[in-house]
Coordinates of C-alpha atoms and ligand atoms in Angstrom, one line a residue:
M29 CA 162.8 111.7 167.7
T30 CA 164.2 114.0 165.3
A31 CA 162.8 113.9 161.0
A32 CA 165.2 111.0 158.3
P33 CA 167.1 113.9 156.6
W34 CA 166.0 112.7 153.1
D35 CA 161.8 112.0 151.6
A36 CA 163.1 108.7 150.5
L37 CA 166.0 106.9 150.1
W38 CA 166.3 103.7 147.1
L39 CA 168.0 100.2 147.5
N40 CA 168.6 96.4 146.1
L41 CA 169.7 98.4 142.8
S42 CA 172.1 99.7 140.7
A43 CA 173.0 103.4 139.8
A44 CA 173.7 103.3 135.8
T45 CA 174.7 107.6 136.7
M46 CA 175.9 108.4 133.6
A47 CA 178.4 110.7 135.2
P48 CA 181.5 111.1 132.8
G49 CA 184.7 110.0 133.0
G50 CA 184.6 106.2 135.6
A51 CA 183.0 103.8 135.1
A52 CA 181.1 103.2 132.1
C53 CA 177.5 104.5 132.5
G54 CA 178.6 105.5 135.8
L55 CA 177.7 101.9 136.8
I56 CA 177.2 101.6 140.9
A57 CA 176.6 97.9 141.4
D58 CA 174.3 97.5 145.0
A59 CA 174.1 101.5 145.3
A60 CA 171.8 103.8 147.5
I61 CA 169.6 106.6 145.7
G62 CA 169.0 108.9 148.3
I63 CA 166.3 112.0 147.4
A64 CA 165.6 115.3 149.7
E65 CA 163.6 118.1 148.6
G66 CA 163.6 117.2 144.9
R67 CA 167.3 116.6 144.9
V68 CA 169.4 113.5 144.9
A69 CA 170.4 113.6 148.6
Y70 CA 172.9 110.2 147.3
V71 CA 174.6 109.1 145.2
G72 CA 176.5 105.8 146.2
P73 CA 177.5 102.7 147.6
R74 CA 174.7 100.7 149.6
A75 CA 177.3 99.4 152.2
D76 CA 178.8 103.3 152.2
L77 CA 176.0 104.9 154.2
P78 CA 175.8 107.1 156.6
D79 CA 173.6 105.6 158.7
T80 CA 170.6 102.9 158.9
P81 CA 168.2 103.5 155.9
A82 CA 165.1 103.7 158.3
A83 CA 167.2 106.9 160.3
L84 CA 168.2 107.5 156.9
A85 CA 165.0 108.4 155.2
R86 CA 161.2 108.8 155.6
D87 CA 160.3 106.3 152.7
V88 CA 162.3 103.4 151.6
H89 CA 162.1 101.8 148.4
D90 CA 162.8 98.7 147.4
G91 CA 164.4 98.7 143.2
E92 CA 163.7 94.6 142.9
G93 CA 166.8 94.3 141.5
G94 CA 166.6 97.1 138.6
V95 CA 168.8 99.9 136.9
M96 CA 168.0 103.4 137.5
T97 CA 169.2 106.0 135.0
P98 CA 168.5 109.7 134.7
G99 CA 165.4 110.2 133.3
L100 CA 165.0 109.9 130.1
I101 CA 164.5 114.0 128.0
D102 CA 163.8 114.1 124.9
C103 CA 165.5 116.9 123.5
H104 CA 163.8 117.6 119.7
T105 CA 160.0 117.4 119.8
H106 CA 157.7 118.7 117.5
L107 CA 154.6 117.0 119.7
V108 CA 151.9 119.5 119.5
Y109 CA 150.4 119.9 115.7
G110 CA 147.3 118.5 114.3
G111 CA 145.6 115.6 111.8
N112 CA 149.3 113.5 110.8
R113 CA 150.5 112.2 106.9
A114 CA 150.1 109.2 106.5
R115 CA 148.3 110.3 103.5
E116 CA 152.1 111.7 102.6
F117 CA 153.3 108.0 103.9
E118 CA 151.7 106.3 100.7
M119 CA 153.2 108.4 98.6
R120 CA 156.4 107.9 99.6
L121 CA 156.1 103.9 100.5
G122 CA 154.6 105.1 95.7
G123 CA 158.6 106.9 95.0
A124 CA 157.2 110.3 95.9
S125 CA 160.6 112.4 97.2
Y126 CA 159.3 114.4 100.8
E127 CA 160.6 117.4 98.7
A128 CA 158.9 116.9 96.5
I129 CA 155.3 116.8 98.3
A130 CA 156.9 119.6 100.6
R131 CA 157.7 121.6 97.5
A132 CA 153.5 120.8 96.0
G133 CA 152.0 122.2 98.9
G134 CA 152.2 119.4 101.6
G135 CA 154.7 118.2 104.2
I136 CA 154.6 120.8 106.7
L137 CA 152.1 123.4 105.0
A138 CA 149.6 120.4 105.5
T139 CA 150.3 119.9 109.1
V140 CA 149.9 123.5 109.2
R141 CA 146.6 124.4 108.1
A142 CA 145.9 121.0 110.6
T143 CA 147.2 123.3 113.3
R144 CA 144.8 126.2 112.8
A145 CA 141.9 124.3 112.8
L146 CA 142.4 123.3 116.1
D147 CA 141.5 125.9 119.0
E148 CA 144.5 125.0 122.1
D149 CA 142.4 123.2 124.1
A150 CA 142.2 120.3 121.0
L151 CA 145.4 121.0 120.3
V152 CA 146.1 119.6 124.1
A153 CA 143.5 116.8 123.3
A154 CA 145.4 115.5 120.4
T155 CA 149.2 116.6 121.4
L156 CA 148.3 114.3 124.7
P157 CA 148.0 110.7 123.6
R158 CA 151.9 111.8 122.0
L159 CA 152.9 112.8 125.9
D160 CA 151.7 110.4 127.3
A161 CA 153.5 107.1 125.5
L162 CA 157.0 109.2 125.9
L163 CA 156.4 109.3 129.5
R164 CA 155.2 105.1 129.9
E165 CA 158.8 104.7 128.6
G166 CA 160.1 106.9 130.9
V167 CA 160.6 110.7 130.7
T168 CA 161.0 113.4 132.1
T169 CA 161.3 116.3 130.6
I170 CA 160.7 116.7 126.9
E171 CA 161.2 119.8 124.0
I172 CA 158.2 120.9 122.1
K173 CA 158.7 123.0 119.6
S174 CA 156.2 125.5 116.9
G175 CA 156.8 125.6 113.9
Y176 CA 152.9 124.1 112.2
G177 CA 151.0 127.8 113.4
L178 CA 153.6 130.5 110.7
S179 CA 151.1 133.1 111.4
T180 CA 151.9 135.0 114.6
H181 CA 148.4 134.0 116.7
A182 CA 149.8 130.7 115.7
E183 CA 152.6 129.7 116.5
L184 CA 151.9 131.2 119.9
R185 CA 148.9 129.5 120.0
Q186 CA 151.3 126.4 119.5
L187 CA 153.3 127.5 122.5
R188 CA 150.8 128.3 124.8
A189 CA 149.5 124.8 124.4
A190 CA 153.1 123.1 124.7
R191 CA 153.3 125.2 128.1
R192 CA 150.1 123.4 129.3
L193 CA 150.9 120.2 128.4
G194 CA 153.3 120.9 131.1
A195 CA 150.6 121.9 133.7
L196 CA 149.0 118.5 133.1
R197 CA 151.7 116.1 133.2
P198 CA 154.5 114.7 135.5
V199 CA 157.4 116.2 132.7
D200 CA 159.1 119.2 132.9
V201 CA 158.3 120.9 129.0
R202 CA 160.6 122.8 127.7
T203 CA 159.5 125.2 124.6
T204 CA 160.4 126.4 121.8
F205 CA 160.0 128.8 118.7
L206 CA 160.3 127.3 114.9
G207 CA 158.9 129.7 113.3
A208 CA 161.1 129.6 110.9
H209 CA 160.1 125.7 109.9
A210 CA 158.0 127.1 106.4
V211 CA 157.0 129.4 104.9
P212 CA 153.4 129.7 104.2
P213 CA 151.6 130.5 101.6
E214 CA 150.2 133.8 102.2
H215 CA 154.3 135.8 102.4
D216 CA 157.9 135.3 100.9
A217 CA 160.5 134.2 102.4
D218 CA 161.6 137.0 103.7
A219 CA 158.6 139.1 104.0
Y220 CA 157.6 136.3 106.2
V221 CA 161.5 135.9 108.1
D222 CA 160.8 140.4 108.7
L223 CA 157.4 139.1 110.1
V224 CA 158.9 136.0 112.6
V225 CA 162.1 138.9 113.2
N226 CA 159.8 142.4 114.0
E227 CA 156.8 140.0 115.2
M228 CA 157.0 136.6 116.6
L229 CA 160.5 136.6 118.3
P230 CA 159.5 139.4 120.1
L231 CA 155.9 138.8 121.5
V232 CA 157.9 135.2 122.2
A233 CA 160.0 136.9 124.2
A234 CA 157.7 139.2 126.0
E235 CA 155.2 136.4 127.6
R236 CA 158.1 133.8 128.3
L237 CA 156.8 131.6 125.8
A238 CA 160.0 129.8 124.5
E239 CA 163.2 128.9 126.0
A240 CA 165.3 128.1 122.6
V241 CA 164.5 130.0 118.6
D242 CA 165.0 127.2 116.0
A243 CA 164.8 128.1 111.7
F244 CA 165.4 125.1 109.7
C245 CA 167.5 125.6 107.2
E246 CA 167.6 123.9 104.4
T247 CA 167.0 124.6 100.6
I248 CA 162.9 123.7 101.1
A249 CA 162.8 126.7 103.6
F250 CA 165.7 128.8 104.9
T251 CA 169.1 129.7 103.6
P252 CA 171.7 131.0 106.0
A253 CA 171.2 135.0 105.2
Q254 CA 167.8 134.3 106.2
T255 CA 168.6 132.2 109.4
R256 CA 171.2 134.3 110.1
R257 CA 169.2 137.8 111.0
V258 CA 166.8 134.9 112.7
F259 CA 169.0 134.1 115.3
A260 CA 170.7 137.8 115.3
R261 CA 166.8 138.9 116.3
A262 CA 167.0 136.2 118.8
Q263 CA 170.2 137.2 120.2
A264 CA 169.3 140.0 121.1
L265 CA 166.3 138.9 123.4
G266 CA 168.4 137.5 125.0
L267 CA 167.1 133.8 123.6
P268 CA 169.3 131.0 123.0
V269 CA 169.6 129.4 119.1
K270 CA 169.4 125.5 118.2
L271 CA 169.1 123.8 114.6
H272 CA 168.3 122.5 112.2
A273 CA 170.8 121.5 109.7
E274 CA 172.3 119.7 107.1
Q275 CA 169.6 116.7 107.4
L276 CA 168.8 117.0 103.9
S277 CA 172.1 118.7 102.2
N278 CA 175.1 120.7 103.0
Q279 CA 174.1 124.2 103.5
G280 CA 176.3 125.0 105.8
G281 CA 173.6 125.0 108.7
A282 CA 175.9 123.5 111.4
A283 CA 179.0 126.8 110.9
L284 CA 176.2 129.2 111.0
A285 CA 174.7 127.2 113.8
A286 CA 178.0 127.4 116.3
E287 CA 178.4 131.1 115.4
F288 CA 175.6 131.6 117.3
S289 CA 177.1 129.7 120.7
A290 CA 173.7 127.6 119.4
L291 CA 173.1 124.9 122.2
S292 CA 172.7 122.2 119.4
A293 CA 172.3 121.1 115.6
D294 CA 170.2 118.6 115.0
H295 CA 169.6 116.1 112.3
L296 CA 173.1 116.8 110.5
E297 CA 173.0 113.4 108.1
W298 CA 175.1 115.8 105.8
L299 CA 177.6 117.6 108.1
D300 CA 181.8 118.5 107.2
E301 CA 184.1 118.4 109.1
A302 CA 184.7 122.2 108.9
G303 CA 180.7 122.2 110.2
A304 CA 182.1 119.4 112.8
A305 CA 184.9 122.0 114.5
A306 CA 183.0 124.3 114.4
M307 CA 180.4 123.2 116.6
A308 CA 182.8 121.3 119.2
R309 CA 184.9 124.9 119.8
A310 CA 181.1 126.7 120.2
G311 CA 180.3 123.8 123.2
T312 CA 177.3 123.1 119.9
V313 CA 175.8 119.4 121.4
A314 CA 174.8 117.4 117.6
V315 CA 171.1 115.6 118.6
L316 CA 171.0 113.1 116.8
L317 CA 167.7 112.0 114.8
P318 CA 167.6 108.4 113.7
G319 CA 163.5 108.8 113.2
A320 CA 163.5 110.9 110.8
F321 CA 166.3 109.4 108.6
Y322 CA 164.4 105.4 108.4
A323 CA 160.8 107.5 108.0
L324 CA 162.6 109.1 105.7
R325 CA 164.6 105.3 104.2
E326 CA 168.1 108.4 104.1
T327 CA 170.7 107.0 103.1
H328 CA 173.8 109.1 104.5
T329 CA 174.4 108.5 107.9
P330 CA 176.0 111.9 109.9
P331 CA 179.1 111.1 111.0
V332 CA 179.7 110.1 114.3
P333 CA 183.5 109.1 113.8
L334 CA 183.8 113.1 113.0
L335 CA 182.1 114.2 116.4
R336 CA 183.7 111.6 117.9
A337 CA 187.0 112.7 116.5
H338 CA 186.6 116.5 117.6
G339 CA 184.8 115.4 120.7
V340 CA 181.3 117.1 120.0
P341 CA 178.5 116.0 122.5
I342 CA 176.1 113.8 120.6
A343 CA 172.5 113.6 121.5
L344 CA 169.4 111.6 120.4
A345 CA 165.6 112.2 120.5
T346 CA 162.9 111.7 118.5
D347 CA 162.1 114.7 116.1
S348 CA 158.9 113.3 116.8
N349 CA 156.4 115.2 114.3
P350 CA 153.2 114.0 111.3
G351 CA 156.1 113.6 108.9
S352 CA 159.5 112.8 108.5
S353 CA 159.5 111.0 112.0
P354 CA 155.6 110.4 113.1
V355 CA 157.4 108.7 116.6
T356 CA 156.6 108.1 119.8
S357 CA 159.5 106.2 121.7
L358 CA 162.2 107.3 122.5
L359 CA 163.8 103.9 123.8
L360 CA 163.1 102.4 120.6
M361 CA 165.8 105.7 119.6
L362 CA 168.9 104.1 121.5
N363 CA 168.5 100.9 119.4
M364 CA 168.0 103.2 115.9
G365 CA 171.4 105.0 117.0
C366 CA 173.2 102.0 117.8
T367 CA 172.0 100.0 115.1
L368 CA 172.0 103.2 112.2
F369 CA 174.8 105.4 113.3
R370 CA 176.7 102.9 114.9
L371 CA 176.7 105.1 118.1
T372 CA 177.6 102.4 121.1
P373 CA 174.5 102.0 124.0
E374 CA 176.7 103.7 126.8
E375 CA 176.9 107.3 124.2
A376 CA 172.7 106.6 123.0
L377 CA 171.9 106.5 127.0
A378 CA 174.1 109.4 127.0
G379 CA 172.4 110.5 124.1
V380 CA 169.1 111.2 125.8
T381 CA 170.6 111.8 129.3
R382 CA 173.2 114.2 130.0
N383 CA 174.1 115.2 126.6
A384 CA 170.3 115.8 125.8
A385 CA 170.1 117.8 129.5
R386 CA 173.6 120.2 127.9
A387 CA 171.5 120.5 124.1
L388 CA 168.5 122.1 126.3
G389 CA 171.0 124.7 128.4
L390 CA 169.9 122.6 131.5
S391 CA 172.4 122.0 133.8
D392 CA 170.3 119.8 136.7
R393 CA 169.7 116.9 135.5
G394 CA 170.7 114.3 133.7
V395 CA 172.8 112.9 136.0
L396 CA 172.6 111.4 139.1
R397 CA 174.6 112.9 140.8
V398 CA 174.5 115.0 144.6
G399 CA 172.4 118.5 143.9
M400 CA 170.8 116.9 140.8
R401 CA 167.4 117.2 139.9
A402 CA 166.2 114.3 141.1
D403 CA 164.6 112.5 137.8
A404 CA 164.6 109.3 137.4
V405 CA 163.6 106.3 135.9
L406 CA 163.4 102.7 137.9
W407 CA 164.8 100.0 135.1
R408 CA 163.3 96.3 135.5
I409 CA 167.0 95.4 134.0
G410 CA 170.2 93.6 134.6
H411 CA 173.1 96.5 132.7
P412 CA 172.0 99.1 130.9
A413 CA 172.6 98.4 127.5
E414 CA 169.4 96.5 127.3
L415 CA 167.3 99.9 127.2
A416 CA 169.0 100.5 123.7
Y417 CA 170.0 96.2 123.1
N418 CA 165.7 95.6 123.2
I419 CA 162.8 96.1 120.8
G420 CA 159.3 97.0 121.9
L421 CA 159.6 97.0 124.9
C422 CA 159.4 98.7 127.8
P423 CA 161.0 97.1 131.6
R424 CA 159.9 101.1 133.1
I425 CA 158.9 100.5 137.0
A426 CA 158.7 103.7 137.8
T427 CA 159.8 107.0 137.2
V428 CA 160.8 108.8 140.3
R429 CA 160.5 112.8 139.7
G430 CA 161.3 114.1 143.6
D431 CA 160.9 112.5 146.4
E432 CA 157.4 110.8 143.9
A433 CA 157.0 107.6 142.8
L434 CA 155.2 107.9 140.5
A435 CA 154.2 104.4 138.9
Ligands
NIG530 O1 163.0 117.9 112.1 N1 163.0 119.4 108.8 C1 161.8 119.3 109.7 N2 161.2 120.3 110.3 C2 161.1 118.3 110.9 C3 159.9 117.8 110.0 C4 158.4 118.2 109.8 C5 157.5 117.9 109.6 O2 157.5 117.2 108.7 O3 156.3 117.8 109.2 C6 161.6 118.1 111.3 O4 162.5 116.6 110.9
FE531 FE1 162.6 118.6 114.3

């Protein structure tokens, strides 16, 4: 008897493949999904399977009548940090603004103090509960930024801690260097950008500690000219860029990011038409972060109709961080993306699968298609829109990575 060609075959389910251009959510009813060597070997109607299940696969799994989607991708997080900012939450509720707290030495700098106080082991330990919460909701790829160290040693330590998380849990961790997140108290802004450009970036590149470089272009952070210096050096070192842009004001950050062919521009509450057009031309993904919008009680929504009109791909992420977005639920972001930003449930789901992959420069995931990584989630739902509709319910049955079915 010859060995079955596939490691696993899933039956008795629908597939929301998220392949664009066909049925909504790429939906296939009564589907079959075959997996071989960690890749999708078959996805299509069960009726079109070329042989009997037993002849095709070593393990045949029952999908329990649920829906299988690509594994979820959280493409913008600041997951590794020390401490929390519950006190600032109280202050904001009392009327203090996020900017005023930051200017008074709180905000990001408060978390920098708490993060610098932890060694790598303690940083990993502090982060695991947050990571586990995301994994329980079907996250299979996560981006994690530095940006709470703001010294060469502390930034590199944060990136190493993030890398270690990927070895400790069944998740692909993609790290982003965000040295230009805030100006630390021991430097002025230009001197700090010198340090980022001349010391941190070359080390990050040499030690391969990050897949991308990010910056915060804002009145309380870095100017467009300073951001440009960071981007130019990143590009010279062969690292793609992304940007926290147009979150609290319009600095022209999205157009600047597009000039550097950025993978993504993120937040974008104050994006204008010129910025959207530039992003479309450059293929830069718009990463919307409804958790930060909600937690800061913002009222100026990102211009979703403009993004649609220009054909800018839209992704959604948690922005998980201790200040503007203490969020560890990507499913909640689907709901908020719809209720706060008026995305459709299909757009929201594309935002945490297909377009989130693109925001990370990853072309091997985010869609269930033959040849793609077999990262998938089986949900106890009847239709993909239920993932965005429910608030606080996690209907995950199983996460699949390669040929492993992880409970
Ligand atoms: O994405 N906008 C800048 N950075 C984070 C917030 C970081 C913090 O407040 O600690 C964000 O919202
Ligand atoms: Fe962020």
